[in-house]
Amino acid sequence: DTEVTQTPKHLVMGMTNKKSLKCEQHMGHRAMYWYKQKAKKPPELMFVYSYEKLSINESVPSRFSPECPNSSLLNLHLHALQPEDSALYLCASSQDTVDDTQYFGPGTRLTVL
Amino acid sequence: AQKVTQAQTEISVVEKEDVTLDCVYETRDTTYYLFWYKQPPSGELVFLIRRNSFDEQNEISGRYSWNFQKSTSSFNFTITASQVVDSAVYFCALSEAETDSWGKFQFGAGTQVVVTP
């Protein structure tokens, strides 16, 4: 059983909707990550929170907004998405960014209509 | 620049055959870590193994074994006596401990393994 949980498992949204993806880890890790994965591609890193400090992939559009309420929780707020944003969104955590063996959640499959 | 190369896009085998997945990496760091992950059709990435650059011992875990060779910058993965449940995409990844940048952790492109009964 994974110790990184993600909700929801599936999400369908329109381009004008606002939704949030949630991630929680129960391993006491201090680094958490959001990845986007398109079909037949490796995961692409979007954001990293390490000790609650944010690092951003500058290619990620502003319609994606991460939030880290505490070291165990990570949210990804979605607003005005485009159909090309449809993908599998994976959350991961690691001890920190030095010991960065990443453990992944089950992912959220997002479809933008 | 691509730092992790998985040249095999897809490998198809019949159950009970052995399958070897190739991974070649590139780094200038002396301290680095190599990983293998499995991604079944359900989508979750499952951590399989991590090796550090100072430990070239091969490792065996059940039907899985890993061969790390610094001389050829390779970290290959073998599944012995494959089973249908091994069907998945397998990713090799590199983490460069001395690189203080966004790109310190990189995945290869992945290899799709298809095991048929």
GROMACS .gro file of C-alpha atoms in nm:
model
  230
    1ASP     CA    1   0.000   0.000   0.000
    2THR     CA    2   0.131   0.342  -0.097
    3GLU     CA    3   0.197   0.589   0.179
    4VAL     CA    4   0.134   0.874  -0.060
    5THR     CA    5  -0.234   0.928  -0.126
    6GLN     CA    6  -0.392   1.139  -0.395
    7THR     CA    7  -0.750   1.253  -0.449
    8PRO     CA    8  -0.943   1.239  -0.667
    9LYS     CA    9  -0.841   0.942  -0.880
   10HIS     CA   10  -1.018   1.083  -1.182
   11LEU     CA   11  -1.128   1.436  -1.263
   12VAL     CA   12  -1.315   1.575  -1.560
   13MET     CA   13  -1.342   1.951  -1.580
   14GLY     CA   14  -1.436   2.222  -1.821
   15MET     CA   15  -1.205   2.499  -1.924
   16THR     CA   16  -1.379   2.752  -1.700
   17ASN     CA   17  -1.381   2.537  -1.386
   18LYS     CA   18  -1.166   2.569  -1.077
   19LYS     CA   19  -1.061   2.246  -0.911
   20SER     CA   20  -0.792   2.120  -0.678
   21LEU     CA   21  -0.586   1.804  -0.661
   22LYS     CA   22  -0.480   1.685  -0.319
   23CYS     CA   23  -0.182   1.485  -0.203
   24GLU     CA   24  -0.086   1.361   0.141
   25GLN     CA   25   0.215   1.167   0.259
   26HIS     CA   26   0.250   0.980   0.585
   27MET     CA   27   0.624   0.917   0.589
   28GLY     CA   28   0.750   1.233   0.760
   29HIS     CA   29   0.918   1.345   0.439
   30ARG     CA   30   1.018   1.709   0.396
   31ALA     CA   31   1.010   1.729   0.017
   32MET     CA   32   0.705   1.689  -0.204
   33TYR     CA   33   0.670   1.706  -0.580
   34TRP     CA   34   0.408   1.749  -0.851
   35TYR     CA   35   0.465   1.581  -1.186
   36LYS     CA   36   0.266   1.586  -1.508
   37GLN     CA   37   0.278   1.278  -1.727
   38LYS     CA   38   0.144   1.252  -2.079
   39ALA     CA   39   0.084   0.914  -2.240
   40LYS     CA   40   0.399   0.725  -2.337
   41LYS     CA   41   0.624   0.991  -2.183
   42PRO     CA   42   0.823   1.008  -1.860
   43PRO     CA   43   0.695   1.225  -1.576
   44GLU     CA   44   0.778   1.593  -1.609
   45LEU     CA   45   0.852   1.784  -1.290
   46MET     CA   46   0.627   2.082  -1.226
   47PHE     CA   47   0.692   2.194  -0.867
   48VAL     CA   48   0.901   2.098  -0.567
   49TYR     CA   49   0.835   2.189  -0.207
   50SER     CA   50   1.131   2.132   0.019
   51TYR     CA   51   1.091   2.229   0.384
   52GLU     CA   52   0.788   2.422   0.260
   53LYS     CA   53   0.992   2.633   0.020
   54LEU     CA   54   0.868   2.625  -0.339
   55SER     CA   55   1.073   2.567  -0.654
   56ILE     CA   56   0.899   2.611  -0.987
   57ASN     CA   57   0.952   2.471  -1.334
   58GLU     CA   58   0.936   2.798  -1.523
   59SER     CA   59   0.771   2.631  -1.821
   60VAL     CA   60   0.459   2.550  -1.617
   61PRO     CA   61   0.177   2.796  -1.694
   62SER     CA   62   0.024   3.006  -1.418
   63ARG     CA   63  -0.308   2.825  -1.446
   64PHE     CA   64  -0.143   2.565  -1.221
   65SER     CA   65  -0.092   2.688  -0.866
   66PRO     CA   66   0.063   2.473  -0.592
   67GLU     CA   67   0.000   2.510  -0.224
   68CYS     CA   68   0.169   2.340   0.069
   69PRO     CA   69  -0.043   2.385   0.384
   70ASN     CA   70   0.205   2.179   0.587
   71SER     CA   71   0.487   1.932   0.531
   72SER     CA   72   0.245   1.642   0.483
   73LEU     CA   73  -0.001   1.802   0.244
   74LEU     CA   74   0.036   1.931  -0.109
   75ASN     CA   75  -0.239   2.075  -0.324
   76LEU     CA   76  -0.247   2.171  -0.689
   77HIS     CA   77  -0.506   2.433  -0.776
   78LEU     CA   78  -0.632   2.430  -1.133
   79HIS     CA   79  -0.797   2.721  -1.309
   80ALA     CA   80  -0.886   2.789  -1.671
   81LEU     CA   81  -0.712   2.478  -1.797
   82GLN     CA   82  -0.677   2.385  -2.160
   83PRO     CA   83  -0.748   2.046  -2.324
   84GLU     CA   84  -0.373   1.991  -2.363
   85ASP     CA   85  -0.347   1.990  -1.982
   86SER     CA   86  -0.523   1.653  -1.980
   87ALA     CA   87  -0.271   1.411  -1.831
   88LEU     CA   88  -0.186   1.198  -1.530
   89TYR     CA   89  -0.078   1.415  -1.238
   90LEU     CA   90   0.153   1.243  -0.995
   91CYS     CA   91   0.251   1.350  -0.649
   92ALA     CA   92   0.569   1.222  -0.486
   93SER     CA   93   0.759   1.271  -0.165
   94SER     CA   94   1.116   1.214  -0.051
   95GLN     CA   95   1.309   1.248   0.272
   96ASP     CA   96   1.446   1.574   0.138
   97THR     CA   97   1.605   1.695  -0.184
   98VAL     CA   98   1.943   1.543  -0.088
   99ASP     CA   99   1.806   1.195  -0.012
  100ASP     CA  100   1.563   1.219  -0.298
  101THR     CA  101   1.438   0.866  -0.340
  102GLN     CA  102   1.088   0.958  -0.447
  103TYR     CA  103   0.778   0.764  -0.352
  104PHE     CA  104   0.478   0.824  -0.571
  105GLY     CA  105   0.107   0.836  -0.518
  106PRO     CA  106  -0.141   0.662  -0.747
  107GLY     CA  107  -0.200   0.975  -0.953
  108THR     CA  108  -0.501   1.174  -1.069
  109ARG     CA  109  -0.615   1.128  -1.428
  110LEU     CA  110  -0.732   1.468  -1.542
  111THR     CA  111  -0.944   1.530  -1.849
  112VAL     CA  112  -1.011   1.886  -1.960
  113LEU     CA  113  -1.305   1.926  -2.196
  114ALA     CA  114   2.063   1.723  -2.270
  115GLN     CA  115   1.931   1.375  -2.209
  116LYS     CA  116   2.124   1.227  -1.920
  117VAL     CA  117   1.946   0.894  -1.900
  118THR     CA  118   1.905   0.685  -2.212
  119GLN     CA  119   1.676   0.388  -2.236
  120ALA     CA  120   1.722   0.286  -2.596
  121GLN     CA  121   1.459   0.010  -2.592
  122THR     CA  122   1.115   0.155  -2.647
  123GLU     CA  123   0.929  -0.173  -2.614
  124ILE     CA  124   1.023  -0.532  -2.540
  125SER     CA  125   0.781  -0.819  -2.592
  126VAL     CA  126   0.845  -1.159  -2.438
  127VAL     CA  127   0.657  -1.477  -2.370
  128GLU     CA  128   0.600  -1.572  -2.009
  129LYS     CA  129   0.899  -1.738  -1.839
  130GLU     CA  130   1.150  -1.573  -2.070
  131ASP     CA  131   1.412  -1.347  -1.919
  132VAL     CA  132   1.415  -0.981  -2.017
  133THR     CA  133   1.693  -0.725  -1.975
  134LEU     CA  134   1.630  -0.352  -1.979
  135ASP     CA  135   1.920  -0.127  -2.066
  136CYS     CA  136   1.993   0.206  -1.900
  137VAL     CA  137   2.289   0.428  -1.986
  138TYR     CA  138   2.351   0.748  -1.795
  139GLU     CA  139   2.572   1.051  -1.826
  140THR     CA  140   2.702   1.264  -1.541
  141ARG     CA  141   3.013   1.453  -1.432
  142ASP     CA  142   2.929   1.422  -1.063
  143THR     CA  143   3.125   1.170  -0.860
  144THR     CA  144   2.832   1.121  -0.625
  145TYR     CA  145   2.506   1.022  -0.785
  146TYR     CA  146   2.218   0.782  -0.745
  147LEU     CA  147   2.047   0.555  -0.991
  148PHE     CA  148   1.693   0.430  -0.967
  149TRP     CA  149   1.448   0.198  -1.134
  150TYR     CA  150   1.073   0.251  -1.118
  151LYS     CA  151   0.788   0.036  -1.249
  152GLN     CA  152   0.468   0.190  -1.383
  153PRO     CA  153   0.190  -0.064  -1.439
  154PRO     CA  154  -0.120   0.029  -1.640
  155SER     CA  155  -0.284   0.162  -1.322
  156GLY     CA  156  -0.041   0.454  -1.339
  157GLU     CA  157   0.135   0.455  -1.005
  158LEU     CA  158   0.513   0.470  -1.019
  159VAL     CA  159   0.655   0.201  -0.795
  160PHE     CA  160   1.007   0.243  -0.658
  161LEU     CA  161   1.217  -0.069  -0.718
  162ILE     CA  162   1.578   0.013  -0.633
  163ARG     CA  163   1.830   0.286  -0.563
  164ARG     CA  164   2.208   0.247  -0.601
  165ASN     CA  165   2.472   0.504  -0.515
  166SER     CA  166   2.775   0.569  -0.732
  167PHE     CA  167   3.014   0.416  -0.479
  168ASP     CA  168   2.844   0.081  -0.464
  169GLU     CA  169   2.892  -0.128  -0.777
  170GLN     CA  170   2.772  -0.450  -0.622
  171ASN     CA  171   2.506  -0.619  -0.826
  172GLU     CA  172   2.180  -0.679  -0.651
  173ILE     CA  173   1.919  -0.950  -0.669
  174SER     CA  174   1.570  -0.929  -0.528
  175GLY     CA  175   1.356  -1.229  -0.611
  176ARG     CA  176   1.321  -1.242  -0.988
  177TYR     CA  177   1.475  -0.896  -1.029
  178SER     CA  178   1.845  -0.827  -1.062
  179TRP     CA  179   2.047  -0.518  -1.137
  180ASN     CA  180   2.390  -0.483  -1.295
  181PHE     CA  181   2.570  -0.154  -1.227
  182GLN     CA  182   2.886  -0.088  -1.427
  183LYS     CA  183   3.051   0.251  -1.385
  184SER     CA  184   3.301   0.170  -1.661
  185THR     CA  185   3.023   0.169  -1.917
  186SER     CA  186   2.789   0.409  -1.730
  187SER     CA  187   2.518   0.148  -1.732
  188PHE     CA  188   2.262   0.027  -1.482
  189ASN     CA  189   2.079  -0.261  -1.643
  190PHE     CA  190   1.778  -0.443  -1.503
  191THR     CA  191   1.690  -0.808  -1.562
  192ILE     CA  192   1.362  -0.980  -1.492
  193THR     CA  193   1.409  -1.355  -1.471
  194ALA     CA  194   1.127  -1.592  -1.565
  195SER     CA  195   0.894  -1.309  -1.658
  196GLN     CA  196   0.528  -1.315  -1.563
  197VAL     CA  197   0.225  -1.136  -1.707
  198VAL     CA  198   0.220  -0.912  -1.398
  199ASP     CA  199   0.559  -0.776  -1.503
  200SER     CA  200   0.393  -0.600  -1.797
  201ALA     CA  201   0.455  -0.232  -1.731
  202VAL     CA  202   0.666   0.065  -1.829
  203TYR     CA  203   1.000   0.069  -1.651
  204PHE     CA  204   1.185   0.394  -1.593
  205CYS     CA  205   1.549   0.438  -1.509
  206ALA     CA  206   1.637   0.763  -1.329
  207LEU     CA  207   1.947   0.954  -1.222
  208SER     CA  208   1.994   1.194  -0.932
  209GLU     CA  209   2.312   1.400  -0.930
  210ALA     CA  210   2.402   1.480  -0.571
  211GLU     CA  211   2.648   1.752  -0.660
  212THR     CA  212   2.414   1.932  -0.894
  213ASP     CA  213   2.227   2.210  -0.724
  214SER     CA  214   1.980   2.276  -0.998
  215TRP     CA  215   1.629   2.206  -1.112
  216GLY     CA  216   1.739   1.914  -1.327
  217LYS     CA  217   1.918   1.705  -1.067
  218PHE     CA  218   1.664   1.422  -1.085
  219GLN     CA  219   1.595   1.295  -1.437
  220PHE     CA  220   1.396   1.006  -1.578
  221GLY     CA  221   1.478   0.814  -1.890
  222ALA     CA  222   1.216   0.778  -2.160
  223GLY     CA  223   1.099   0.442  -2.027
  224THR     CA  224   1.079   0.091  -2.170
  225GLN     CA  225   0.743  -0.079  -2.219
  226VAL     CA  226   0.759  -0.448  -2.129
  227VAL     CA  227   0.484  -0.670  -2.262
  228VAL     CA  228   0.468  -1.025  -2.129
  229THR     CA  229   0.225  -1.256  -2.303
  230PRO     CA  230   0.105  -1.590  -2.167
   0.00000   0.00000   0.00000
